[in-house]
Amino acid sequence: MHLVRRIKIALRGEVSVRTALLEAGRRSRAVFERRRERAMLVHQRKRLTAGASETNGAGAKVAGTVAERGAARLGAEWARMDASELLEHFRTRATPCFLPGFDETTDVQARVQRELFRSETAELLEQASDVVDRHRWPLLGFGVREFGAEVDWLRDPLSGTRWPLEYHAELGIFRGDGSDLRVLWELNRFAHLITLGRAYALTSDARMAEEFFTQLESWRAQNPLGFGANWHCAMEVALRAMNLLAAFRLFRRAPEMSVARLAMLLAMFDEHGAHIRRNLEFSHIATGNHYLSDVAGLLWLGVSLPELDAADEWREFGLRELLREMDKQVLPDGADCESSTGYHRLVLELFLYSFILCRANAIEIPERYWHRLRTMFDYMRAYIRPDGHAPLIGDTDSGQVLPVKRRAADEHAYVLAIGAALFDEASFRIADDTPEELFWMMGAEGVEKFSKLKHEAAAAPSSAAFRDAGVYVMREGDLYMLFNATGAGLGGRGSHGHNDALGVEVAACGVSFISDAGTYVYTADFDERHLFRSTAYHSTVEIDGAEQNTTDREMPFVIGNEAQPRLVHWETGAERDLAIAEHDGYRRLPHALTHRRAVRFEKRGRYWLIEDAFRGEAAEHTFRFRFHAAPDMDVRVRADVSVEVCAKMTPATRLLIAPLDQSAQQTLSLEPRWSSRDYGAKTESVAACWTLNARAPLAVRWALVPVCGSDDEDKRVSLIERLKIEARG
């Protein structure tokens, strides 16, 4: 990439001169450190490759060569231990603690799992058998995949592309051949080994323990330290280490764990921690979920493995940086700073599970950080729709921290359940069922606390404004609208924001009618990536075919900061809510415009009014007003140029979308679209698009009226006619 372009991308957003200079210095040092690391790793690899060749030729000492590569750096007390004594220590040690459910006795684990989660237990055991017998397990939204007799840890499971064993920092991740490194990384996060460990806790099946160790031996043989895609991103190394710590906790007493296998595991943990520490994804300009994952991984390794020589430093550094990142990344209103509900879930899990781990080990977290954690739950509770699912604002890659159970990108309620038990907060309990994650993260005590909370008695959430996030939720009973005035994220430097300024999501009568299209994929298909984050894929207004913020198909994680949405007015009351916001994304058109959208929610009347106003230079423009229907909706055009969005399963349940200003130049079309509620999965959907060629300044108004049954339809149609008369009058 051209140097000037690189500099512009690096310095986009709110960056001071001092910060730019600090970042330039950091990057210069990083170049030197990468050269030094590369030389060290190349030397080590050559030495071990030569040793392995000599050993294999002689037909002896293979195990010795592997151990030479993998000797963990132990603290002085542990380094003096005999190998068998060290093995016994790990089998029997009572401290440090892990997450409470993982630390319960196997009897308690088996009893709670089987009593509370009967159908889930059958599914768990079936999945674990599939891992052992068929090397088969689910992968993101791509469904269940088989990985062959021996898992190829470097092969993209979808495209078949095999990633080369190049030095990690020199590996190009945008290949343009249909491969998606996010998918390979998910395979290498080892989530399926947690499934295996949980099943082993219930059954003590030796085959599961043997499979666990065999897969790790295979992985280590295929992934020399610092080489290949699985070392490219420190975040991935950290998340893999955290999942591996959880699995190790469940397998540490297995008879199949020999002295050699313990040595291998300790070496892997040491290598992972040292690699993260050398390759921190820190920047003076902005840090996000990557750096947060890095420091959380170091904290977990330092807390869980005090036997390692570097453990104290990792623990202290990890905790200090984790809390600093909470100050930086969590906005005052509780939202993650990256303008994404998907990454809000991930970041909340990182903080939540880390805090629980620290509390279990008597590591003090100042009260103000617990309070900030609580605000993250408040934000999540507010944005979750009445159907229990989350709106997918901005990017989501379906990432989870410690995935006890694989969840779709829009499933956030299980995290709320943990918050309900943690903070003794009934409003966070939004369903009767106890999620499995609650037991494994908080143990039997957490389950008991949760069971005492009555979600029926909790107050229903009310309308709420999250000004720092730019999210405004208007709700009353079963009625829900999310008005999106989020920016690019990360102070204008966002990589996970979409062109969704002033977009809306609408749910009523227990049905989601208007929803965000989601993300689908990152680098597997640059065209689809570009579409899913485009203005045309969101329920807002597109002018002259332009994007609200500049995007480039070839740069899938860069988005401009031209729109800069801002709140103009917010009020909420018993009768109605009103939110007004605007953005400047179209100020760069030849004839500049500002788009202002006002949304009024009439709670007693059960409808919303939207007014789109365009101020600026007098000129002709082509305006496209879109409403993106949720999947599984029938979208029909009515004779009056309005649209009804009908639930396929209950067709009498519908949302009427009617323009209130008649214009002969206005045309209506139904545009085919896609929606994705899980990374890698997409289903067909439809957007209703009204196209208007008109001269600005201009104002256009809409009524959104839910119909909750056939008995309600005549009254709702009459309401729309009355609103049209009022609009003309």
XYZ file of C-alpha atoms in Angstrom:
729
model
C 0.000 0.000 0.000
C 1.248 3.481 -0.849
C 2.984 5.158 2.115
C 0.792 8.284 2.066
C -2.335 6.128 2.066
C -1.028 4.092 5.004
C -0.396 7.259 6.989
C -3.887 8.606 6.256
C -5.497 5.359 7.366
C -3.391 5.172 10.523
C -4.163 8.764 11.505
C -7.876 8.889 10.650
C -10.188 9.923 13.448
C -9.266 11.952 16.516
C -5.456 11.786 16.789
C -3.295 14.458 18.443
C 0.226 15.302 17.275
C 1.678 13.911 20.511
C -0.208 10.636 20.075
C 0.922 10.374 16.451
C 4.559 10.826 17.503
C 4.250 8.232 20.264
C 2.720 5.787 17.822
C 5.450 6.425 15.244
C 8.056 5.620 17.898
C 6.223 2.463 18.936
C 5.999 1.221 15.369
C 9.702 1.867 14.794
C 10.570 -0.178 17.876
C 8.152 -2.902 16.764
C 10.034 -3.297 13.468
C 13.270 -3.874 15.377
C 11.601 -6.268 17.835
C 10.049 -8.279 14.987
C 13.459 -8.683 13.345
C 14.942 -9.884 16.591
C 12.054 -12.267 17.244
C 12.241 -13.631 13.702
C 15.954 -14.327 14.006
C 15.420 -16.092 17.338
C 12.565 -18.233 16.030
C 14.327 -19.128 12.776
C 17.418 -20.185 14.712
C 15.340 -22.290 17.094
C 13.412 -23.911 14.269
C 16.557 -24.778 12.315
C 18.163 -26.280 15.407
C 15.127 -28.373 16.250
C 14.559 -29.434 12.642
C 18.170 -30.597 12.429
C 17.851 -32.354 15.760
C 14.669 -34.080 14.683
C 16.329 -35.178 11.428
C 19.293 -36.613 13.265
C 17.046 -38.251 15.812
C 14.737 -39.791 13.243
C 17.726 -41.062 11.279
C 19.141 -42.728 14.346
C 15.720 -44.046 15.302
C 15.969 -42.844 18.881
C 15.411 -39.908 21.258
C 12.374 -38.501 19.437
C 10.697 -37.616 22.741
C 13.855 -35.886 23.876
C 13.844 -33.622 20.836
C 10.198 -32.649 21.384
C 10.909 -31.900 25.028
C 13.878 -29.733 24.036
C 11.599 -27.561 21.933
C 8.961 -27.429 24.573
C 10.601 -27.156 27.960
C 8.533 -24.703 29.995
C 10.322 -22.036 32.015
C 9.317 -23.008 35.545
C 9.838 -21.044 38.710
C 12.734 -22.129 40.904
C 10.586 -24.125 43.338
C 8.916 -26.114 40.580
C 12.011 -26.533 38.430
C 13.631 -28.500 41.289
C 10.750 -30.964 41.401
C 11.031 -34.450 40.034
C 8.820 -34.874 36.916
C 6.526 -37.402 38.599
C 6.252 -35.161 41.654
C 5.248 -32.240 39.427
C 2.596 -34.402 37.778
C 1.144 -35.326 41.161
C 1.175 -31.662 42.158
C -1.012 -30.688 39.190
C -3.374 -33.582 39.753
C -4.038 -32.689 43.387
C -3.449 -28.963 43.855
C -6.343 -27.022 45.402
C -5.116 -23.563 44.392
C -5.181 -21.452 42.356
C -8.900 -21.588 41.638
C -10.510 -21.429 38.233
C -14.062 -20.409 37.325
C -16.338 -21.908 40.010
C -18.200 -24.440 37.864
C -14.953 -25.894 36.565
C -13.759 -26.232 40.161
C -16.796 -28.140 41.412
C -16.211 -31.825 42.139
C -17.001 -34.166 39.269
C -19.955 -35.484 41.307
C -21.470 -31.988 41.495
C -20.696 -31.285 37.843
C -22.390 -34.510 36.775
C -25.407 -34.029 39.038
C -26.104 -30.410 38.089
C -25.482 -31.000 34.405
C -27.784 -34.017 34.253
C -30.543 -32.630 36.489
C -30.782 -29.096 35.119
C -29.797 -29.675 31.520
C -31.198 -33.054 30.500
C -31.638 -32.480 26.789
C -28.474 -30.388 26.638
C -26.539 -33.208 28.328
C -27.635 -35.695 25.684
C -26.543 -33.223 23.015
C -23.217 -32.637 24.800
C -22.408 -36.346 24.958
C -23.367 -36.800 21.318
C -21.131 -33.901 20.281
C -18.222 -35.264 22.318
C -18.624 -38.684 20.698
C -18.572 -36.992 17.307
C -15.308 -35.258 18.232
C -13.720 -38.578 19.213
C -15.155 -40.897 16.580
C -15.479 -38.659 13.545
C -13.457 -35.499 14.211
C -16.711 -33.643 13.661
C -17.974 -30.515 15.420
C -19.822 -27.223 14.670
C -17.955 -24.221 13.300
C -19.546 -20.771 13.587
C -22.592 -20.412 11.314
C -21.238 -22.925 8.817
C -22.765 -25.872 10.637
C -21.133 -29.143 11.630
C -17.893 -29.937 9.770
C -15.712 -33.033 9.575
C -11.963 -32.495 9.823
C -10.511 -35.808 8.679
C -8.578 -38.632 10.305
C -5.950 -36.171 11.523
C -6.991 -32.544 11.839
C -5.063 -30.262 9.500
C -4.769 -27.223 11.747
C -3.465 -25.020 8.917
C -6.148 -25.750 6.311
C -9.128 -23.436 5.876
C -12.084 -25.770 6.510
C -14.200 -24.032 3.852
C -11.985 -23.067 0.923
C -9.448 -25.853 1.448
C -6.614 -23.317 1.301
C -3.630 -24.344 3.400
C -1.837 -21.487 5.095
C 1.964 -21.558 4.806
C 4.409 -21.834 7.700
C 5.802 -18.347 7.225
C 6.992 -16.117 10.050
C 3.740 -14.937 11.618
C 4.295 -11.179 11.232
C 5.036 -11.488 7.508
C 1.907 -13.457 6.690
C -0.577 -11.686 4.406
C -4.116 -12.306 5.640
C -6.068 -10.844 2.676
C -5.498 -13.485 0.012
C -8.510 -12.964 -2.263
C -8.866 -16.715 -2.881
C -12.020 -17.363 -0.850
C -10.122 -18.226 2.316
C -11.154 -16.643 5.598
C -8.612 -16.550 8.384
C -11.404 -15.947 10.895
C -12.700 -19.452 10.136
C -9.275 -21.065 10.532
C -8.790 -19.204 13.793
C -12.107 -20.464 15.128
C -10.981 -24.041 14.501
C -7.752 -23.310 16.370
C -9.408 -21.665 19.361
C -10.087 -25.197 20.710
C -13.700 -24.567 21.722
C -14.473 -28.205 20.924
C -11.948 -29.302 23.554
C -14.129 -27.652 26.224
C -17.009 -29.777 24.922
C -14.760 -32.825 25.234
C -13.713 -31.859 28.765
C -17.257 -31.286 29.978
C -18.321 -34.660 28.620
C -15.300 -36.275 30.291
C -16.344 -34.731 33.624
C -19.659 -36.587 33.277
C -18.384 -39.918 31.979
C -14.655 -40.352 32.771
C -14.470 -41.879 29.280
C -10.783 -42.595 28.620
C -11.289 -42.127 24.874
C -12.104 -38.458 25.444
C -8.978 -37.859 27.487
C -6.845 -39.661 24.922
C -8.394 -37.585 22.118
C -7.672 -34.379 24.026
C -3.973 -35.115 24.385
C -3.632 -36.571 20.889
C -5.111 -33.461 19.292
C -2.757 -31.214 21.256
C 0.232 -33.313 20.200
C -0.921 -33.058 16.596
C -1.452 -29.294 16.879
C 1.961 -28.687 18.368
C 3.695 -30.752 15.710
C 1.986 -28.758 12.934
C 2.433 -25.291 14.463
C 6.067 -24.465 15.205
C 6.289 -21.506 17.560
C 5.890 -18.208 15.723
C 5.294 -19.663 12.279
C 2.001 -19.863 10.426
C -1.437 -18.297 10.653
C -2.177 -19.595 14.135
C 0.523 -17.348 15.616
C -0.292 -14.315 13.455
C -2.699 -12.626 15.863
C -1.951 -12.384 19.589
C -5.691 -12.200 20.306
C -6.143 -15.669 18.822
C -3.208 -16.998 20.820
C -4.780 -15.564 23.979
C -8.284 -16.941 23.357
C -6.812 -20.345 22.515
C -4.804 -20.301 25.744
C -7.903 -19.406 27.781
C -9.936 -22.237 26.265
C -7.036 -24.610 26.783
C -6.790 -23.618 30.448
C -10.469 -24.537 30.877
C -10.035 -27.902 29.155
C -6.857 -28.621 31.133
C -8.814 -28.011 34.324
C -11.220 -30.787 33.355
C -8.577 -33.278 32.193
C -5.833 -32.683 34.769
C -6.716 -35.768 36.815
C -7.130 -38.075 33.822
C -4.870 -41.160 33.976
C -3.972 -40.433 30.352
C -2.006 -37.344 31.400
C 1.552 -38.631 31.618
C 4.720 -36.810 32.652
C 5.515 -36.129 28.996
C 2.037 -34.820 28.280
C 2.094 -32.495 31.278
C 5.464 -31.187 30.070
C 3.966 -30.572 26.648
C 0.992 -28.699 28.092
C 3.127 -26.520 30.350
C 5.389 -25.763 27.397
C 2.411 -24.782 25.262
C 1.120 -22.446 27.954
C 4.563 -20.897 28.386
C 4.986 -20.454 24.634
C 1.545 -18.900 24.306
C 2.131 -16.433 27.134
C 5.575 -15.422 25.919
C 4.305 -14.982 22.364
C 1.418 -12.764 23.496
C 3.795 -10.666 25.598
C 6.143 -10.175 22.614
C 3.333 -9.361 20.183
C 0.849 -7.216 22.086
C -1.682 -5.518 19.786
C -1.252 -2.179 21.485
C -1.444 1.208 19.824
C -1.192 4.703 21.274
C -3.897 5.777 18.826
C -6.571 3.245 19.758
C -6.954 -0.155 21.357
C -9.919 -2.470 20.953
C -11.014 -6.034 21.571
C -7.718 -7.441 20.241
C -5.498 -5.820 22.857
C -8.098 -6.505 25.536
C -7.983 -10.209 24.643
C -4.176 -10.129 24.766
C -4.033 -8.799 28.311
C -6.905 -11.020 29.493
C -4.991 -14.042 28.188
C -1.882 -13.003 30.102
C -3.934 -12.436 33.259
C -5.520 -15.901 32.994
C -2.194 -17.616 32.364
C -0.551 -15.745 35.233
C -3.361 -16.513 37.686
C -3.858 -20.146 36.657
C -0.227 -21.223 36.326
C 1.864 -19.685 39.108
C 4.358 -22.497 38.489
C 5.586 -20.719 35.347
C 8.519 -18.389 35.838
C 6.803 -15.462 34.088
C 3.450 -15.935 35.834
C 3.750 -13.073 38.330
C 4.672 -10.560 35.651
C 1.893 -11.751 33.330
C -0.686 -11.586 36.126
C 0.285 -8.107 37.305
C 0.632 -6.675 33.809
C -2.552 -8.351 32.602
C -4.681 -7.064 35.481
C -3.287 -3.545 35.310
C -3.876 -3.303 31.560
C -7.289 -4.983 31.749
C -8.544 -2.275 34.109
C -6.958 0.486 32.034
C -8.711 -0.871 28.974
C -12.025 -0.875 30.814
C -11.515 2.841 31.410
C -10.719 3.350 27.717
C -12.994 0.917 25.907
C -16.218 1.027 27.925
C -18.111 4.249 27.329
C -19.654 6.056 30.319
C -23.094 4.664 29.423
C -21.795 1.079 29.426
C -21.431 0.408 25.696
C -18.310 -0.972 24.078
C -16.520 1.718 22.070
C -16.468 -0.140 18.735
C -20.067 0.628 17.644
C -20.972 -3.048 17.589
C -23.346 -5.070 19.732
C -21.533 -8.256 18.676
C -18.245 -6.996 20.037
C -20.026 -5.635 23.093
C -20.904 -9.249 23.931
C -17.300 -10.371 23.415
C -15.811 -7.519 25.443
C -18.341 -8.003 28.233
C -17.422 -11.696 28.426
C -13.716 -10.826 28.614
C -14.252 -8.501 31.558
C -16.928 -10.625 33.241
C -15.071 -13.938 33.247
C -11.790 -12.243 34.172
C -13.436 -10.529 37.152
C -14.983 -13.822 38.304
C -11.580 -15.530 37.990
C -9.938 -12.784 40.038
C -12.617 -12.913 42.719
C -12.221 -16.692 42.995
C -8.522 -16.128 43.721
C -8.977 -13.197 46.139
C -7.494 -10.717 43.650
C -9.062 -7.362 44.401
C -10.930 -5.476 41.689
C -11.767 -1.891 42.793
C -15.489 -1.302 43.239
C -15.696 1.280 40.485
C -14.786 -1.381 37.922
C -17.527 -3.679 39.180
C -19.881 -0.733 38.744
C -18.642 -0.201 35.184
C -19.201 -3.899 34.514
C -22.771 -3.491 35.762
C -23.369 -0.659 33.269
C -22.332 -2.991 30.447
C -25.132 -5.337 31.517
C -27.577 -2.426 31.725
C -26.793 -1.544 28.123
C -27.182 -5.153 26.979
C -30.509 -5.495 28.781
C -31.780 -2.337 27.122
C -30.929 -3.323 23.560
C -32.166 -6.931 23.666
C -35.490 -7.166 21.835
C -38.684 -8.540 23.430
C -38.049 -11.840 21.581
C -34.838 -12.271 23.615
C -32.436 -11.692 20.716
C -29.982 -8.867 20.133
C -29.937 -6.389 17.247
C -26.735 -6.837 15.253
C -25.431 -3.285 15.046
C -22.089 -3.093 13.269
C -19.857 -6.119 12.836
C -20.160 -9.454 14.540
C -17.982 -12.500 13.961
C -19.939 -14.657 16.459
C -16.897 -14.649 18.733
C -17.285 -15.963 22.273
C -14.954 -16.138 25.241
C -14.794 -19.619 26.769
C -17.687 -21.028 24.681
C -19.219 -23.627 26.974
C -21.967 -23.780 24.375
C -21.854 -22.381 20.849
C -24.181 -19.432 20.498
C -25.376 -17.546 17.420
C -24.284 -13.945 17.099
C -27.637 -12.565 18.233
C -27.864 -14.720 21.377
C -26.879 -12.512 24.310
C -29.379 -13.539 26.988
C -27.076 -16.210 28.439
C -24.592 -13.489 29.396
C -27.377 -11.518 31.068
C -28.235 -14.569 33.160
C -24.713 -14.616 34.589
C -25.075 -10.913 35.359
C -28.391 -11.602 37.094
C -26.735 -14.019 39.533
C -23.605 -11.922 39.915
C -25.433 -8.679 40.749
C -28.587 -10.241 42.221
C -30.577 -8.369 39.582
C -33.966 -9.810 38.591
C -34.321 -7.549 35.553
C -31.414 -9.365 33.916
C -33.314 -12.650 34.090
C -35.363 -12.513 30.897
C -36.223 -16.224 30.582
C -37.188 -19.128 32.821
C -34.446 -21.447 31.619
C -31.062 -21.550 33.298
C -28.301 -21.400 30.679
C -25.480 -23.928 30.985
C -22.921 -21.115 31.027
C -24.273 -19.910 34.370
C -23.311 -23.130 36.126
C -19.860 -23.423 34.561
C -18.949 -19.782 35.181
C -20.458 -19.393 38.671
C -20.964 -22.910 39.999
C -23.851 -24.374 41.971
C -24.043 -21.258 44.151
C -24.630 -19.100 41.075
C -27.394 -21.408 39.868
C -29.088 -21.218 43.265
C -28.951 -17.417 43.306
C -30.389 -17.288 39.802
C -33.230 -19.659 40.697
C -34.360 -17.298 43.463
C -34.770 -14.408 41.042
C -38.261 -14.192 39.544
C -38.132 -12.664 36.108
C -41.901 -12.209 36.045
C -41.592 -9.842 38.990
C -38.892 -7.755 37.354
C -39.908 -4.426 35.911
C -40.162 -4.456 32.121
C -37.419 -2.355 30.533
C -38.405 1.150 29.558
C -37.154 3.501 26.871
C -33.525 4.460 27.327
C -30.971 6.773 25.753
C -27.309 5.800 25.458
C -25.856 9.066 24.286
C -22.221 7.998 24.327
C -23.017 4.933 22.256
C -25.498 6.763 20.028
C -28.228 4.189 20.658
C -31.804 5.154 21.555
C -34.277 2.431 22.520
C -37.988 3.227 22.476
C -40.075 0.497 24.048
C -43.351 -0.146 25.791
C -44.504 -3.687 26.506
C -44.133 -5.685 23.287
C -43.275 -2.578 21.205
C -39.607 -1.963 20.458
C -37.644 0.362 18.241
C -33.902 0.902 18.235
C -32.822 4.201 16.671
C -29.193 3.993 15.654
C -27.014 7.095 15.757
C -23.727 5.278 16.313
C -20.520 6.534 14.758
C -17.657 4.665 13.146
C -16.371 3.627 16.592
C -13.005 3.959 18.319
C -13.048 7.749 18.154
C -13.601 7.778 14.405
C -11.060 5.048 13.641
C -13.482 2.171 13.686
C -13.011 -1.083 11.840
C -16.280 -2.721 12.899
C -18.831 0.029 12.257
C -21.307 -0.052 9.360
C -22.957 2.642 7.259
C -26.088 2.484 9.378
C -26.441 6.056 10.658
C -30.050 6.883 11.601
C -31.174 3.333 10.886
C -34.011 1.686 12.797
C -34.969 -1.764 14.053
C -38.621 -2.509 14.835
C -40.304 -5.320 16.765
C -43.887 -5.732 17.951
C -46.352 -8.468 18.844
C -43.427 -10.754 19.714
C -42.007 -10.479 16.164
C -38.929 -8.723 14.785
C -40.110 -6.941 11.604
C -37.275 -4.588 10.642
C -33.741 -5.714 11.454
C -30.117 -5.116 10.607
C -28.686 -7.402 7.930
C -25.740 -8.461 10.118
C -22.222 -9.185 8.866
C -22.033 -12.596 7.121
C -18.259 -12.901 6.426
C -15.059 -10.879 6.496
C -12.363 -11.839 3.972
C -13.917 -14.912 2.315
C -15.867 -12.657 -0.042
C -14.879 -8.986 -0.326
C -18.007 -8.139 -2.349
C -20.352 -9.567 0.303
C -18.352 -7.887 3.042
C -18.752 -4.584 1.226
C -22.506 -5.097 0.734
C -23.346 -6.052 4.308
C -21.795 -2.897 5.728
C -23.165 -0.595 2.991
C -25.806 2.104 3.400
C -28.069 0.192 1.001
C -28.181 -2.764 3.419
C -29.562 -0.695 6.302
C -32.902 0.890 7.160
C -31.887 4.460 6.506
C -31.643 6.874 3.548
C -29.191 6.666 0.658
C -28.645 9.782 -1.468
C -27.322 9.713 -5.035
C -25.968 6.204 -4.537
C -23.313 7.474 -2.104
C -22.139 5.828 1.104
C -22.590 7.641 4.410
C -18.934 6.972 5.215
C -16.267 6.126 2.676
C -15.470 2.433 2.328
C -13.143 0.524 0.040
C -13.806 -3.045 -1.079
C -10.083 -3.817 -0.788
C -9.901 -2.590 2.830
C -12.570 -4.586 4.663
C -11.655 -3.257 8.113
C -11.427 0.456 7.333
C -14.421 2.793 7.354
C -14.422 6.568 7.104
C -15.695 9.048 9.659
C -17.591 11.522 7.511
C -21.096 10.951 8.892
C -20.426 11.701 12.584
C -24.039 11.193 13.774
C -25.141 13.358 16.667
C -28.195 13.668 18.857
C -30.271 16.814 18.459
C -33.055 16.039 20.943
C -34.263 13.220 23.188
C -37.245 13.020 25.460
C -39.211 10.151 26.955
C -42.441 10.029 28.881
C -45.482 7.951 29.698
C -47.300 8.946 26.479
C -44.554 9.288 23.904
C -40.844 9.330 23.107
C -39.074 11.621 20.671
C -35.558 11.205 19.293
C -33.978 13.523 16.719
C -30.505 12.978 15.296
C -28.580 13.982 12.188
C -25.423 13.147 10.275
C -23.112 14.836 7.753
C -22.247 11.848 5.596
C -23.662 13.582 2.532
C -21.890 16.897 3.078
C -19.213 15.692 0.646
C -21.697 15.462 -2.261
C -21.320 18.125 -4.994
C -24.390 19.760 -3.450
C -23.965 19.145 0.275
C -26.811 17.881 2.446
C -27.344 17.077 6.105
C -29.774 14.262 6.885
C -31.886 14.741 10.017
C -34.267 12.002 11.169
C -36.906 12.462 13.880
C -38.660 9.438 15.368
C -41.778 9.867 17.494
C -43.144 6.892 19.396
C -46.793 7.141 20.370
C -47.062 4.572 23.135
C -50.819 4.643 23.660
C -51.520 4.708 19.936
C -48.962 1.943 19.335
C -47.181 3.425 16.327
C -44.073 5.332 15.248
C -43.770 8.423 13.048
C -40.524 9.093 11.193
C -39.623 12.368 9.501
C -36.570 12.569 7.252
C -35.440 16.123 6.583
C -32.628 17.160 4.243
C -31.040 20.588 4.604
C -28.382 22.110 2.392
C -27.802 23.498 -1.063
C -30.823 23.648 -3.368
C -30.361 20.907 -5.959
C -31.905 17.768 -7.426
C -31.074 14.448 -5.754
C -32.136 10.836 -5.867
C -33.292 9.721 -2.423
C -33.756 6.038 -1.524
C -35.646 5.325 1.686
C -35.191 1.703 2.742
C -36.659 -0.533 5.396
C -34.885 -3.886 5.634
C -37.268 -6.661 6.626
C -36.117 -9.360 9.005
C -35.701 -12.888 7.625
C -38.805 -15.099 7.423
C -40.997 -12.130 6.543
C -43.355 -11.801 3.596
C -43.156 -8.272 2.227
C -46.129 -7.115 0.156
C -46.937 -3.905 -1.674
C -50.383 -2.456 -0.996
C -52.481 -0.444 -3.428
C -51.723 2.817 -1.601
C -47.942 2.494 -2.163
C -47.464 1.309 1.391
C -45.921 -1.985 2.451
C -46.890 -4.690 4.873
C -44.237 -6.866 6.468
C -45.922 -10.117 7.548
C -44.648 -12.893 9.790
C -44.767 -16.088 7.705
C -45.756 -18.251 10.649
C -48.509 -15.858 11.789
C -49.519 -13.835 8.703
C -52.117 -11.818 10.603
C -49.206 -10.329 12.573
C -47.696 -7.572 10.485
C -46.095 -4.146 10.322
C -47.568 -1.509 8.009
C -45.076 1.009 6.599
C -46.804 3.933 4.910
C -45.434 7.141 3.368
C -47.511 10.074 4.579
C -46.475 12.492 1.820
C -47.806 11.626 -1.653
C -45.556 12.323 -4.645
C -45.983 11.362 -8.287
C -42.187 11.023 -8.538
C -42.046 8.440 -5.753
C -41.672 4.796 -6.806
C -41.706 1.696 -4.637
C -39.760 -1.499 -5.254
C -38.919 -4.622 -3.285
C -35.202 -5.333 -3.387
C -33.731 -8.789 -2.717
C -31.372 -8.823 0.228
C -29.615 -11.211 2.582
C -29.602 -11.330 6.380
C -27.055 -12.991 8.626
C -27.646 -13.729 12.312
C -24.499 -15.843 12.636
C -21.062 -15.524 11.070
C -20.933 -17.483 7.811
C -24.688 -18.047 7.569
C -27.147 -16.018 5.515
C -30.811 -16.251 4.576
C -32.868 -14.404 1.993
C -34.650 -11.225 2.994
C -36.240 -8.193 1.344
C -35.891 -4.433 1.613
C -38.724 -2.098 0.713
C -37.260 0.870 -1.146
C -39.047 4.103 -1.980
C -37.114 6.093 -4.586
C -37.779 9.802 -4.902
C -36.192 12.246 -7.336
C -36.691 15.612 -5.715
C -35.140 18.940 -4.963
C -33.665 19.675 -1.549
C -34.432 21.059 1.000
C -36.984 18.320 1.539
C -38.973 16.543 4.261
C -40.583 13.100 3.958
C -42.696 11.383 6.616
C -43.556 7.773 7.398
C -45.884 5.856 9.686
C -44.903 2.466 11.092
C -47.967 0.747 12.507
C -47.972 -2.820 13.920
C -51.011 -5.074 13.495
C -51.201 -7.851 16.071
C -54.068 -9.842 14.557
C -56.868 -9.748 11.989
C -59.243 -8.127 14.483
C -56.838 -5.207 14.771
C -56.304 -4.549 11.052
C -59.237 -2.255 10.214
C -58.438 0.033 13.128
C -54.770 0.234 12.167
C -55.529 1.001 8.500
C -57.931 3.732 9.610
C -55.188 5.127 11.816
C -52.858 5.409 8.837
C -55.508 7.249 6.813
C -55.987 9.688 9.677
C -52.219 10.254 9.896
C -52.091 10.983 6.177
C -54.848 13.565 6.513
C -53.055 15.191 9.439
C -49.813 15.248 7.436
C -51.520 17.077 4.561
C -53.321 19.450 6.843
